[in-house]
Structures are given as C-alpha cells and as structure tokens.
XYZ file of C-alpha atoms in Angstrom:
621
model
C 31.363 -28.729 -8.992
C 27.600 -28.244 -8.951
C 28.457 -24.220 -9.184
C 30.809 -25.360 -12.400
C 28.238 -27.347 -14.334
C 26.208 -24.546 -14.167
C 28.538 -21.926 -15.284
C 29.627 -24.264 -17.803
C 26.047 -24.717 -19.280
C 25.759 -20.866 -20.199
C 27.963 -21.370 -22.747
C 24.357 -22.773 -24.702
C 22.853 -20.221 -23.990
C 24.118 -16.462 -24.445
C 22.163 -14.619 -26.792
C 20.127 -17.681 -28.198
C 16.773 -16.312 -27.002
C 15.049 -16.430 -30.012
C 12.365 -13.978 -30.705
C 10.075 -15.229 -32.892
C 7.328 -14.733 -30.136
C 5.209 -11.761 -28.251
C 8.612 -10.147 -28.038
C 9.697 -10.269 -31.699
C 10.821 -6.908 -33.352
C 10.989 -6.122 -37.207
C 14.514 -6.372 -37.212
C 15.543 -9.144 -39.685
C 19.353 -9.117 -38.140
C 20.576 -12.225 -36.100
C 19.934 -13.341 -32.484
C 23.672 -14.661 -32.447
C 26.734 -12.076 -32.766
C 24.398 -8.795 -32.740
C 25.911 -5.392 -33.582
C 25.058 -3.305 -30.373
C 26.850 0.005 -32.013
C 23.602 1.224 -34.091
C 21.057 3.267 -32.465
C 17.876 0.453 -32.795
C 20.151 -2.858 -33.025
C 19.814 -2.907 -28.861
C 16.140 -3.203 -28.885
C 16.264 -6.523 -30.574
C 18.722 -7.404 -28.327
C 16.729 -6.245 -24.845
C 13.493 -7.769 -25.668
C 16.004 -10.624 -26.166
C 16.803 -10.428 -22.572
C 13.441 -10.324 -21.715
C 12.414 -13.240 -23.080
C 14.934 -15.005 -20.716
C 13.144 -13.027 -17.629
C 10.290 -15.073 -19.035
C 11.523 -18.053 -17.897
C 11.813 -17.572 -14.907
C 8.696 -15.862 -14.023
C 6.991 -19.293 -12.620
C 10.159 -20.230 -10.523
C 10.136 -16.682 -9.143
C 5.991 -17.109 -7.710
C 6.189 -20.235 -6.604
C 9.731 -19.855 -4.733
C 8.435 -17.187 -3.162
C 5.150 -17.733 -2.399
C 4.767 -21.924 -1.755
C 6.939 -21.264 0.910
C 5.770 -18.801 2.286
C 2.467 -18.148 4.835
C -0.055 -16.870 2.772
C -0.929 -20.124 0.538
C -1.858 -23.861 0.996
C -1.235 -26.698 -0.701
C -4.278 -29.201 -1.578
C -4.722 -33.223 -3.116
C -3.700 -31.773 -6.689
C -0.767 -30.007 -5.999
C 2.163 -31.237 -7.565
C 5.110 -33.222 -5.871
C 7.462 -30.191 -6.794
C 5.038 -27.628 -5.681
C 4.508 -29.498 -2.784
C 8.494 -30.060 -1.736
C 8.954 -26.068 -1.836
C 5.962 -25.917 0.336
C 7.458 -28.059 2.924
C 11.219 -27.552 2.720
C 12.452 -30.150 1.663
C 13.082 -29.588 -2.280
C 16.034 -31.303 -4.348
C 18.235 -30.078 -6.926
C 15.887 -32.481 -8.991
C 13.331 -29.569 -8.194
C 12.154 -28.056 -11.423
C 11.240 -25.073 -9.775
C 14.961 -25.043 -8.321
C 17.143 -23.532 -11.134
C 19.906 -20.582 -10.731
C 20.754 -21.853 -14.643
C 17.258 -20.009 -15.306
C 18.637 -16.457 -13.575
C 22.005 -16.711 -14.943
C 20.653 -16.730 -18.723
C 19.367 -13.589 -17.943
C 22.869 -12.264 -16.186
C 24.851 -13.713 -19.021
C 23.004 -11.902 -21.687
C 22.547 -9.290 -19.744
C 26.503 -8.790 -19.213
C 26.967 -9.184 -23.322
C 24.672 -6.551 -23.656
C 26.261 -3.972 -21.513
C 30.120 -4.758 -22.665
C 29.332 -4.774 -25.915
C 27.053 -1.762 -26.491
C 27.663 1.678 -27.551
C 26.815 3.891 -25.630
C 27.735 7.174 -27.566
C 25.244 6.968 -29.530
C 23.124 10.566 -29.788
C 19.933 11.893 -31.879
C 21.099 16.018 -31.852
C 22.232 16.200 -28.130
C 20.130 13.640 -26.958
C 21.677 10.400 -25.311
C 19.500 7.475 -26.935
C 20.742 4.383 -25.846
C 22.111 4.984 -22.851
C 18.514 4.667 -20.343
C 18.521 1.499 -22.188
C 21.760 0.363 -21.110
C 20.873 1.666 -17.002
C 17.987 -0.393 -17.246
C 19.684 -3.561 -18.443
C 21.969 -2.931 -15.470
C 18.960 -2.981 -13.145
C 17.756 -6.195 -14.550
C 20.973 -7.994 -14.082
C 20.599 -6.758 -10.410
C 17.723 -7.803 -9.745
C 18.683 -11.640 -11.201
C 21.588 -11.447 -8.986
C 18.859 -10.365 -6.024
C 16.565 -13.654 -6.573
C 20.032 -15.322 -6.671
C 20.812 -14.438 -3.224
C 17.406 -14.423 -1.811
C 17.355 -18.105 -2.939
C 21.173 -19.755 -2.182
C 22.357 -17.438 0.143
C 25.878 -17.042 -1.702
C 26.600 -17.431 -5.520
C 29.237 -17.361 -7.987
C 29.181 -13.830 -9.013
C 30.300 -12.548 -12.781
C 29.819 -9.087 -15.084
C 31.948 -10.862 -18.209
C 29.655 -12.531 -20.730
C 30.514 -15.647 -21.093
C 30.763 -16.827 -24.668
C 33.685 -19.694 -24.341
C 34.341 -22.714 -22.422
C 37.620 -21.643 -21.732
C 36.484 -18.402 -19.679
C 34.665 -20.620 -17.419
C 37.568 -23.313 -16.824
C 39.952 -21.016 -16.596
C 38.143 -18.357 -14.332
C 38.040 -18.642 -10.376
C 34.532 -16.422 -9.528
C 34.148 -15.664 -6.148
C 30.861 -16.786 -4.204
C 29.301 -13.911 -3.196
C 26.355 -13.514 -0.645
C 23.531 -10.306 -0.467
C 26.107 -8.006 1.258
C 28.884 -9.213 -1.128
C 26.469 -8.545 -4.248
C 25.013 -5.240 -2.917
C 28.990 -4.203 -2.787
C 29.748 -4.829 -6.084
C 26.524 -3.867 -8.284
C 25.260 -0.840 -6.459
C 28.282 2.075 -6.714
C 27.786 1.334 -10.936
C 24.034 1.627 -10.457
C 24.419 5.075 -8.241
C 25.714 6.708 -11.366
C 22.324 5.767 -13.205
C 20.024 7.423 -10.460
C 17.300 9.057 -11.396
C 16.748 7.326 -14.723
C 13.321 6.576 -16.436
C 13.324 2.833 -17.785
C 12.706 2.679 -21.558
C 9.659 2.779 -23.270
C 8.867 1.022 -26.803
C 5.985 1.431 -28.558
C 2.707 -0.953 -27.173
C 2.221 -4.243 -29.047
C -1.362 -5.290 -29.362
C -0.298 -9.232 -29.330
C -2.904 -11.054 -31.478
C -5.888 -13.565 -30.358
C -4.079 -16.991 -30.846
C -5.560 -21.017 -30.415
C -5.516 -20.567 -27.322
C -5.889 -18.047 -24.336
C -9.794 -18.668 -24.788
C -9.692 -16.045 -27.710
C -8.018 -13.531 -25.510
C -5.817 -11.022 -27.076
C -3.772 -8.355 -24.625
C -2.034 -5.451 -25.082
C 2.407 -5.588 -24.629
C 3.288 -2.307 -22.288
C 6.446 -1.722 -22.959
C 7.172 0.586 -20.644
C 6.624 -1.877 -17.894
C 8.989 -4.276 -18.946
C 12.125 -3.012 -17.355
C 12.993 -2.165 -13.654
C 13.558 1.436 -12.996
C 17.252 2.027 -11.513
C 16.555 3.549 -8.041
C 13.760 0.644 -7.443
C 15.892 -2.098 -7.577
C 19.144 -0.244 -5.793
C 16.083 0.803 -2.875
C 15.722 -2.952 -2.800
C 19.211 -4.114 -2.739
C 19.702 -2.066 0.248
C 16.723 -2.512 1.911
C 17.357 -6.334 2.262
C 20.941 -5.418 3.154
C 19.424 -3.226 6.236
C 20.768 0.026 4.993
C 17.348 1.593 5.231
C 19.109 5.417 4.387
C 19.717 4.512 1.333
C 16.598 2.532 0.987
C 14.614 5.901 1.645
C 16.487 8.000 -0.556
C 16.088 5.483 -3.851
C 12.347 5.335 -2.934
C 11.972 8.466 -2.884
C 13.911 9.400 -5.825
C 11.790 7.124 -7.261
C 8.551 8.598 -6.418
C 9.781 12.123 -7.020
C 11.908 12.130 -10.254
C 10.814 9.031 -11.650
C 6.849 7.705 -11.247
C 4.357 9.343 -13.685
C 3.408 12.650 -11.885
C -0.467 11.759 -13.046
C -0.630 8.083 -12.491
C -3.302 6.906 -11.016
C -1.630 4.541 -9.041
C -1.286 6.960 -6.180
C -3.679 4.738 -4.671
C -6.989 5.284 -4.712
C -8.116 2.052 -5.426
C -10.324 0.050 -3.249
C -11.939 -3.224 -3.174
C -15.316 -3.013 -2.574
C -16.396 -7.013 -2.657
C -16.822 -9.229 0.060
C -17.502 -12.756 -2.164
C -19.843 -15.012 -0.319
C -20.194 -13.037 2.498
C -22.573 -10.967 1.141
C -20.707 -7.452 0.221
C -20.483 -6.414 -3.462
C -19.385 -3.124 -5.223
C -21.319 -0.959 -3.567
C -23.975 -3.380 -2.302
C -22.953 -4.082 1.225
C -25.744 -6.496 2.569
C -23.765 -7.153 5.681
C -23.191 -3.119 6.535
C -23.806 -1.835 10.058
C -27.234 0.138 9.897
C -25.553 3.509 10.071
C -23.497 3.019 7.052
C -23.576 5.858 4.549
C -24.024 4.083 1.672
C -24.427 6.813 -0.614
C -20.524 8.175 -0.178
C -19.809 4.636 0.085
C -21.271 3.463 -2.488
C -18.911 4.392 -4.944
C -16.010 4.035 -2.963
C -13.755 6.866 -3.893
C -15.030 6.498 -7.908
C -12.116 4.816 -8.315
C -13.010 1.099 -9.631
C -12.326 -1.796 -7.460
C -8.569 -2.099 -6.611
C -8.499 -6.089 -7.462
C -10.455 -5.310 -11.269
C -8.315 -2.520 -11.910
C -4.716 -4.143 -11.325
C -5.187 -7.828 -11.751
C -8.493 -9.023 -13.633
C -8.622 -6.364 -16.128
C -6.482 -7.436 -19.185
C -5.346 -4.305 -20.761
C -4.603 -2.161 -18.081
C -1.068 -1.174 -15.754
C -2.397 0.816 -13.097
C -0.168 0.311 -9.993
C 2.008 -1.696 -12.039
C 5.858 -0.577 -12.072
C 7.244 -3.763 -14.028
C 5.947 -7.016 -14.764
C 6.466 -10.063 -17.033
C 4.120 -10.591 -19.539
C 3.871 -14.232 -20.437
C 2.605 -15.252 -24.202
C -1.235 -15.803 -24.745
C -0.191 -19.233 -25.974
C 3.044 -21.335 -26.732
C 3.482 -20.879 -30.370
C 4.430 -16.787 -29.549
C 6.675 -17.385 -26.711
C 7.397 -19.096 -23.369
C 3.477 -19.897 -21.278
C 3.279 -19.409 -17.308
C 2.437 -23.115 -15.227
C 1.004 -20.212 -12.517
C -2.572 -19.491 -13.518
C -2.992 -23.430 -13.636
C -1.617 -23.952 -10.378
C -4.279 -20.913 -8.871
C -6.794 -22.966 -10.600
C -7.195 -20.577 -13.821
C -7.079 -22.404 -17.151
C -5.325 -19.731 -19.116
C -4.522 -21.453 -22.125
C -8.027 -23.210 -22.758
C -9.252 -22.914 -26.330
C -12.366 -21.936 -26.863
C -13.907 -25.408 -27.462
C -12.433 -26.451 -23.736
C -14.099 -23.241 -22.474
C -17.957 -24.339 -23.875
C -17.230 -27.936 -22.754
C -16.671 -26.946 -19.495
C -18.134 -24.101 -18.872
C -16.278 -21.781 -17.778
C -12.101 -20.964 -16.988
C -11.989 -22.113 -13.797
C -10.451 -26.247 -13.591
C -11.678 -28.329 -10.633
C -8.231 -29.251 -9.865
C -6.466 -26.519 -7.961
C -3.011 -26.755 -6.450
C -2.501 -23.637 -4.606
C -4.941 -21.886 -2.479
C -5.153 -19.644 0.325
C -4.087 -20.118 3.835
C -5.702 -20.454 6.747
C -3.552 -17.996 8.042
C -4.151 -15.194 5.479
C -8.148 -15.751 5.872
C -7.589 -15.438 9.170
C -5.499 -12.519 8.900
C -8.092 -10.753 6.538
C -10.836 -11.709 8.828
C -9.621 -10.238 11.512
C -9.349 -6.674 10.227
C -11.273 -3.601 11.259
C -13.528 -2.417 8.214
C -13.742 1.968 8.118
C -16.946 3.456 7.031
C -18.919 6.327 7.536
C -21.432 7.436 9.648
C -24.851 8.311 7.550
C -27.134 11.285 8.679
C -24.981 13.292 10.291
C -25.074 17.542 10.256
C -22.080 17.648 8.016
C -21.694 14.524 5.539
C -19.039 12.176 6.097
C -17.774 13.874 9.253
C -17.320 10.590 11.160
C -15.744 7.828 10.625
C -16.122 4.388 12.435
C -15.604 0.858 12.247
C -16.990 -2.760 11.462
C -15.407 -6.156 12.059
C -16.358 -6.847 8.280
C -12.335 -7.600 7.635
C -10.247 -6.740 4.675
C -11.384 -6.551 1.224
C -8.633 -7.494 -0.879
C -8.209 -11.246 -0.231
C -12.222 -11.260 -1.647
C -11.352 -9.311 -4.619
C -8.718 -11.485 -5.596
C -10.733 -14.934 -4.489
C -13.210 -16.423 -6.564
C -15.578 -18.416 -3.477
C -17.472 -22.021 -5.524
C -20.614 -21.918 -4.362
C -23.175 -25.545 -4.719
C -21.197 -28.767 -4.913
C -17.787 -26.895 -5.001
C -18.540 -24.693 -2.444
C -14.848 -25.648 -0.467
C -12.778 -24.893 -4.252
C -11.353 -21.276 -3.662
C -9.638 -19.325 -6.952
C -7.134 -16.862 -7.001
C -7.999 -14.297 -9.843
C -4.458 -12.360 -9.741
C -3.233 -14.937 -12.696
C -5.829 -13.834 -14.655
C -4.465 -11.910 -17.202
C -1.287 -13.951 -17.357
C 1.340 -11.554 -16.279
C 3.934 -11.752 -13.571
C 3.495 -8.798 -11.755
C 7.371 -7.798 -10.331
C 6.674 -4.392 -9.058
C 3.897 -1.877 -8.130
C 3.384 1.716 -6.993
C 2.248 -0.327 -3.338
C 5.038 -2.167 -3.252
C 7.840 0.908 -3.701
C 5.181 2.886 -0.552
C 5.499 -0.620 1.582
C 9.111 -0.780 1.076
C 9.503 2.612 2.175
C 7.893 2.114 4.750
C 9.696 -0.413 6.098
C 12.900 1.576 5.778
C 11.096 4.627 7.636
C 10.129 2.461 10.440
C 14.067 1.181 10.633
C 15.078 4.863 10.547
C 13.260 5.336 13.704
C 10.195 7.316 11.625
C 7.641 4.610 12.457
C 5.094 7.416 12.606
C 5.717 8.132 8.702
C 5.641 4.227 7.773
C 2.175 4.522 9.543
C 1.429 7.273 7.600
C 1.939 5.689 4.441
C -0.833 3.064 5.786
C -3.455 5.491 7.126
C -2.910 8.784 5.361
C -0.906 8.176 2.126
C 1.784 10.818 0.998
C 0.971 14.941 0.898
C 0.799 18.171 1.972
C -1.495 17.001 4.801
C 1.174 15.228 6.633
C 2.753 18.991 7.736
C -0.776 19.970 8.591
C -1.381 20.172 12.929
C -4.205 17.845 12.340
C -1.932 15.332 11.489
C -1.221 14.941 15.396
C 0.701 11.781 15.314
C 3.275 12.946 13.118
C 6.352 14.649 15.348
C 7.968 17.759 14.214
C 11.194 15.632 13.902
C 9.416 13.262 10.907
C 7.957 16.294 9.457
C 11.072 18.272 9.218
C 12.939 14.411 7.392
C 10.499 14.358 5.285
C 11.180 17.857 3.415
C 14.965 17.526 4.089
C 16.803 14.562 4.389
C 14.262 12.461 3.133
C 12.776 14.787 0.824
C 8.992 13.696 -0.227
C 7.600 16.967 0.875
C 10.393 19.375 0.311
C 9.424 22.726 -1.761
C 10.273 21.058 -4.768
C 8.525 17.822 -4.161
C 5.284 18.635 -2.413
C 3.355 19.431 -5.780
C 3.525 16.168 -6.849
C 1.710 14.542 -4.095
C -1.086 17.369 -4.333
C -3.781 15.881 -5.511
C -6.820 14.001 -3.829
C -5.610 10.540 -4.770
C -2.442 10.832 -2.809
C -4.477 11.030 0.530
C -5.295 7.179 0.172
C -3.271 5.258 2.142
C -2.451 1.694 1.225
C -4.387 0.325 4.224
C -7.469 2.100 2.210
C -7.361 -0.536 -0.345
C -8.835 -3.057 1.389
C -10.081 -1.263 5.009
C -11.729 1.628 3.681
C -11.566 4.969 4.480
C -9.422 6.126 7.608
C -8.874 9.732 6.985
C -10.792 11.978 4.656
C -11.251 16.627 5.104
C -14.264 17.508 5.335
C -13.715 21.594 4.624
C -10.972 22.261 6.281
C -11.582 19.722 8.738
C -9.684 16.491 9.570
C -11.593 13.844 10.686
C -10.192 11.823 12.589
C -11.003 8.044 12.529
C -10.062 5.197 14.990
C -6.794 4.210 12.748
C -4.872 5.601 14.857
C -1.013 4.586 16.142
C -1.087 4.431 19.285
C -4.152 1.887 19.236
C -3.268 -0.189 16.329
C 0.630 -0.541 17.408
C -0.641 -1.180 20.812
C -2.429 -3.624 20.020
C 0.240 -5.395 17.676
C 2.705 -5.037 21.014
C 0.257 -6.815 22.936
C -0.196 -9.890 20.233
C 3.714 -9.877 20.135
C 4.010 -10.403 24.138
C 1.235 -12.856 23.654
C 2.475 -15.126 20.726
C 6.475 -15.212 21.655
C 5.851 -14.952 25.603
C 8.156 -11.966 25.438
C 8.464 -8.534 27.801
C 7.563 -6.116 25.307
C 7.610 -3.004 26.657
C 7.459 0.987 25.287
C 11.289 2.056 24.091
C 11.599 3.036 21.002
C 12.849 -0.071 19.672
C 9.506 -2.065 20.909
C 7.276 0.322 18.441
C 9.799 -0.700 15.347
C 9.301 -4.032 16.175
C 5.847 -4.107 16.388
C 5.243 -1.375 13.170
C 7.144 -3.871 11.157
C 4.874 -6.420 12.297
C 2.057 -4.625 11.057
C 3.761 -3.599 8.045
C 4.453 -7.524 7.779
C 0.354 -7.945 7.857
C 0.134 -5.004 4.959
C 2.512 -7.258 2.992
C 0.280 -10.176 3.262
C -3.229 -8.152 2.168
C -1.896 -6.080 -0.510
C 1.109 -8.745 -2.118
C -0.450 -12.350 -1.567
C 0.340 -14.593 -4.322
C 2.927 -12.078 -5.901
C 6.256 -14.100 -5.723
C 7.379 -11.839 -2.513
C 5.986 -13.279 0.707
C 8.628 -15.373 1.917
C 11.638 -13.469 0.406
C 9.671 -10.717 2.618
C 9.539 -12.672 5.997
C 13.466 -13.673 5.444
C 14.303 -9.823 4.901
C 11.946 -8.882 8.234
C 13.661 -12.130 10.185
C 17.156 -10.312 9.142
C 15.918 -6.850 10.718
C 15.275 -8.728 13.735
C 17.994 -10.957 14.114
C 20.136 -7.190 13.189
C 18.139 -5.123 15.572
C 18.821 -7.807 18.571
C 15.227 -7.126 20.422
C 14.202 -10.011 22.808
C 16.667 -12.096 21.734
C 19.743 -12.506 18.952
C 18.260 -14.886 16.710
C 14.312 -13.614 17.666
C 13.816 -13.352 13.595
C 14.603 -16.625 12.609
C 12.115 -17.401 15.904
C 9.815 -15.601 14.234
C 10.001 -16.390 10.885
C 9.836 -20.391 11.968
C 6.790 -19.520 14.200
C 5.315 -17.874 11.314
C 5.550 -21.054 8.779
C 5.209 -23.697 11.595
C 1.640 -24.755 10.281
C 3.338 -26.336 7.393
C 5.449 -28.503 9.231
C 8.956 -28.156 7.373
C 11.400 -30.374 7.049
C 14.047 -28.350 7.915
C 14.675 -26.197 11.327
C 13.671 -22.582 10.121
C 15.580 -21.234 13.592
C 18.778 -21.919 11.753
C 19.301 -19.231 8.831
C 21.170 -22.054 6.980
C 18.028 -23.701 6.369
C 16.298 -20.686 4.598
C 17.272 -21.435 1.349
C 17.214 -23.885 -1.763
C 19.982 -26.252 -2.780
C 21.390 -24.860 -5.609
C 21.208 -25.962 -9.142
C-alpha cells in the first residue's frame, strides 16, 4: 500500500516543475501538455527535469553521507539528521522520500515517449543526445532508488492518470532487476556527449551574501557510459564497468580538460602547512619545486571553494543562490556554511560561518588522513628532484576542505565543499576511482594502483614502470583499451602522470630526463601493509593468493574514497557496493562484507544489525 500511495501521488506531479527560477528558458510555452516534436520545445522541458533533480540533491548527501564513516553528528544536529546517522530513521523521515526520485522518473519517462526524435538541422541529429541523456538521468534516479530500498516498483510509462496506476501491477525490482531492464536501451546510446546549453550567469539576488554564479550547462546531465559504468559496477560486472569507463575517458571527456588531475592541496590548516609555506616540512624538503606544487592551484580551491569554476566536475546540481529563483540546498547549513545570509546577516556576524554546526568530520576520517605518508622531494641533490621521500605529515585534502576555529571556537570544524552551493554528482576522480575498482575485480590490481600512484599514460608501457605485468599492459591497449594506438594520445600530456593519490600525498612518481624515479609508493609495501591491518582488525589468515591482494587493494581503494569523496553524497552507498564485492568474492568468510561494513560504522552505534544486508537500507516512503 505504502508503494501505491506513492505511485498514486505522481499523478500531482508530472511535468508541473515550474521554471520560473535559475533554470527558466525564454520559451513562453506551457509547463503542462508541452509539444516535444519542435527542435527547442525539449529544452524547456529538460531543464524542467532538472529542476526536479533539485530536489533531491539534499536527500541524496545526507543519505549517503550521515550514514556513512566519514562524518559526525554534534548537539545541533537535527533529530532527522541524527536518525539517518544512527539507523534508525522512519518513513516520517524528511530526508526519507522515493516520491522525491520518482518526480524525476515520471517526467523523465514523459519526456522520452513523447519526444521526437527525427528531428535534424542538414544531416545533423539535434535532439536526439538530448533524449540519451534524459535516459541516463532516469537511470541514475532508479540507481539512488535501489541503493536506498533495496527493491522498488519499477516503471518507463509516464504516468499522467489515476487510472494507470490502479489499474497497473509494476513489478518490484531490486539493483540486478533494474540493471536488466535499463542498461541494453542505454548500450545503444554509448559513446554519447551529454548536451550542452549556453552558460547562464544567474544574477546576485537578497540573498547568497551578494553572490552571483555562473549556470554550466554542460554539467547538468550525466553522460551515458558514466552512469551504465555505474550500474554495473554496483551489480559486480566489473567488464563492463571497465569498458563504459573507459569509453568514457576516451570518446567522451574533454581531450584538454584539466581535470586529468593535477591538482593538489597544498594546506595543512592549523597544523602549520599553507600553499607553499610548509612550516612543519622535514629539513631536506625542496621547497622551491614544492613550492608551487605542480602550478596547478590547490585541488580543494579549484573544485569546491571557487564559485565559477567545473574543473574535475562531470555533473552536478546547481542549487539557486536564493529561494525566490528556485529550490535552496539545507546542506551548506548543516556543514556549518550560511549560504543564504544577506548581506546585513554577514556584517552582523561577521563572517559566513554559523556557530551551530550539525555535521562534521569523523574521528575516523581525521584519523584516516592523519595517518597518511606525505611525498616530497629531496633538496640539494646533483640532479633536481631526483629523489623522492616521505613525511608522516598525512593527507592534504581533508585540510583543504576543513575550515579549523581557532580562539574560543577552536573545537568548531567547517566543511568548505558546500561553499559554492552545488551538489557535486560526478567528477573526473570519481570515473578513475571507479575504474579502479573494477580493474582490481578484474584481477588488474596493479593498474587500479596505477591509477593511485602514476595516473593514466604512455608511461605505464614504459620498463620503468616495474610493477605493471606484461599481462595488464597488453589489457590495457586491447581489451581494455586506454592505451591502445588510438587512445594513447589522449593521455599524453604531463597532467595525466598525476595520480589521484597526488592530490592530497604529493608527488609519488615524477621523470627526471628520461629517468623514473622511483619513490616509496610502491605496491608491494603499501598493499602489504593494508594485508597486515586486515589480519589485524578482523583476526583473519590473510595470506598472498591472488584473491588476498584484491581484497586488500579494494581496501585501499576504500581509503582513496574517503580522502578524495568525503562529504559528496557517496560514502556509504560506496561501503554497501565494496560489502557486496566481498560478500560476492567469498574471502574469509560468506558474509565477511556485511562484517566489514558493520565494523566499519560500529562507532556510531546503530540501531539496527549492519551484519544482516536487510538492515542496509531506509524504509520506504
């Protein structure tokens, strides 16, 4: 009945998402009953669609992230806020809605049987990379869907009368029953670029402190072969995984973009490092080639903080500057980032920053950050920058992100990823991670480690490269076909020899010439040492098959997760899909990731027994 009421209360909603907002369009024609057969009725209609992905950008962050490791809850944190946290949210939850997702599915359906798509400028298809990417937005609705309930009532007709619901049996369908029906339509759509409109500079309103921002529009959709990499990812068909990636990254991603990863974060908060000023550096630090840290920009400024920028960003959700041009986000508030003060609020209290935070990091994730190995290099040597060694001056990224209070709020901690007010969806590091992770499935756990230490290039094929096998290298211009003949070009440059480990651990590989330098990121230590804290923490026999390293690579993929994502909406939709690997792969014991996954969220004392994969997910609503 629950699943009926729900269905039943679509019928409100199709197509009634006004757009007299950020999103608005100078078409004067109707939200209700649009004509989909012109060439630019459509647009109206997908911005439309995206102002229903609007709301449910704050369900999506804190769903994902309250409940997972990698945050805290404090005195101010709201009773709903705090029931995700703890397991133990109702269908009263307001942050517990499939009605939210299913506005976007049900307009998204209209949309696609409703439009032509026929429609050509001279030979030229115009609507019809439109129409792909609507399809990829309705799959990845029906993803959160899963991730959160586990099965749901599953529908491609839009719904636009009572009588289709009452008289309409839809089958519940969980991830491997949703994966089945949406990706064979999506196949046909490979290789497609998502739309792009032109920019919208959206004005400086009442609120928003006087902060205009620029619309991307070209970030608004999901690009086909990134959400069909993610449905089967999470439905441990890591093959196909690989190959959407890497159509992705081949066919797809801006050849220049500077997202190929050079970005590093060069701050270190309260402890005492800054951009380029590292107070706390061992005394054979070059600072002069590390000063500038790759001349890149810091890697939290140039994704998060900055306002009118997308580097690294894929897709996100853009949420209105304030509420009289479109739906506001709740999720700089809860970080502790008034957003939506005027400017009179600002001068009154000096600053953006409200005393009462709700979400903050976890002892975990400092811990985590803390505990990793800082690269540098060796000053005053024959041939500069020719070694490379380490510090324990841990991970940079949680301190660009972080704003520390110093004086009488020295304990308040901000998260500075909210910022700008967007809901970030998908990045250049998260497609690489996700690879990764498939890679490391497929056996190639030396080329998800290379997508850590080395990033993605010619120099993988090179002998210096001594970790990779001849097996990985031979994938990797074949079957999986990153550096095939065709392919190899585009990771040529010097930016794609940054790994994502770089953007927070500094530099682990670097030529010097024609020399490789070789730096203690290595494999066999690093995995080694992840085996070791595996054996330790689960009292497990870990020992050296094959199956041992994938474990204990995706553990350490797991960690990347946490220091590049935190905060993002994925973490705990990530530890579920790593728990399902696991409890797939059968190491150590059958159900050893939901073991896992409950040891890894024990600290916040759930209410529910995380060992039992029932219990991973909301009631639904």
């Amino acid at each position: 009945m629950k699943r009926l009421s729900i269905l039943i209360s679509l019928f409100g909603i199709l197509l009634f998402t006004g757009c007299s907002d950020m999103l608005e369009t100078d078409s004067a024609r109707q939200v209700f009953d649009p004509r989909l057969d012109q060439k630019t009725d459509s647009m109206f209609f997908a911005l439309g669609i995206l102002e229903a992905m609007q709301q449910v950008a704050d369900q999506y962050v804190f769903q994902g992230e309250l409940r997972g490791d990698l945050v805290t809850t404090t005195q101010h944190t709201d009773s709903m806020l705090t029931q995700l946290a703890v397991f133990s949210a109702t269908t009263a939850n307001r942050y517990d809605s499939a009605y939210a997702y299913y506005r976007v599915i049900n307009n998204c359906n209209y949309y696609i049987a409703h439009r032509d798509t026929t429609l050509l400028t001279g030979a030229t298809n115009v609507v019809i990379d439109e129409y792909a990417a609507v399809k990829a937005i309705r799959a990845w609705a029906y993803l959160q869907l899963v991730r959160s309930y586990g099965s749901v009532p599953f529908f491609t007709e839009p719904l636009t009368q009572i009588t289709q619901i009452e008289n309409s049996s839809f089958p519940e369908l969980d991830l491997a029953g949703i994966v089945r029906e949406l990706a064979p339509d999506l196949e046909q759509y490979t290789g497609f670029s998502a739309p792009t409109y032109a920019n919208v500079v959206v004005p400086v309103g009442a609120t928003n402190s006087g902060q205009a921002k620029t619309l991307y529009t070209g970030c608004l959709m999901i690009p086909v072969d990134v959400i069909l990499g993610d449905l089967y990812l999470e439905n441990n068909d890591y093959a196909a995984a690989a190959r959407h990636y890497i159509v992705y990254l081949t066919q797809v991603a801006p050849t220049n973009s500077s997202a190929f990863f050079s970005f590093f974060s060069g701050r270190r908060g309260a402890q005492g490092m800054g951009y380029g000023q590292y107070a706390d550096r061992p005394s054979d630090w070059d600072v002069q080639a590390n000063g500038t840290l790759a001349g890149a920009g810091s890697w939290a400024q140039s994704i998060f903080i900055t306002r009118n920028t997308t580097e690294d960003i894929i897709t996100y959700i853009p949420m209105a500057v304030n509420r009289t041009l479109g739906p506001t986000t709740q999720v700089p508030a809860a970080f502790g980032y008034n957003y939506y003060a005027t400017s009179t609020e600002t001068q009154l209290s000096g600053g953006l920053y409200a005393d009462e935070i709700q979400i903050e990091p976890s002892q975990a994730l400092y811990d985590l950050s803390d505990s990793t190995d800082y690269y540098y290099y060796v000053a005053g040597n024959a041939i500069a920058r020719s070694e490379i060694k380490f510090a324990r001056l841990g991970d940079q990224r949680l301190a660009g992100v972080i704003r520390q209070g110093t004086g009488q709020d020295s304990t308040k901690v901000w998260v500075r990823k909210y910022e700008n007010g967007n809901i970030v969806l998908y990045r250049t590091s998260t497609v690489l991670l996700h690879l990764a992770e498939a890679f490391n499935r497929l056996g190639m756990t030396d080329a998800a480690f290379a997508i850590l230490k080395d990033g993605i290039g010619p120099h993988l094929l090179e002998p210096d490269a001594a970790y990779m096998t001849e097996a990985t290298r031979q994938a990797l211009q074949t079957t999986y076909p990153l550096l095939s003949a065709q392919n190899m070009s585009r990771f040529s440059l010097p930016r794609h020899r940054f790994g994502i480990h770089m953007h927070g651990a500094g530099q682990v590989r670097d030529f010097n010439g024609q020399d490789y330098v070789f730096s203690p990121y290595q494999p066999d230590t690093i995995v080694g040492n992840k085996m070791r804290q595996i054996a330790r923490t689960f009292h497990v026999s870990v020992g050296t098959t094959k199956q041992d390293t994938i474990n204990a690579m995706e553990d350490l993929l797991c960690d990347e997760y946490a220091l590049e994502l935190a905060f993002e909406g994925t973490r705990y939709f990530d530890l579920m899909r790593l728990a399902r690997h696991k409890n797939e792969a059968g190491l150590y014991d059958p159900n050893f990731g939901s073991k896992w996954l409950a040891a890894k969220l024990a600290f916040k004392n759930p209410a529910v027994n995380l060992e039992d994969p029932r219990n991973w997910y909301l009631p639904f609503k």
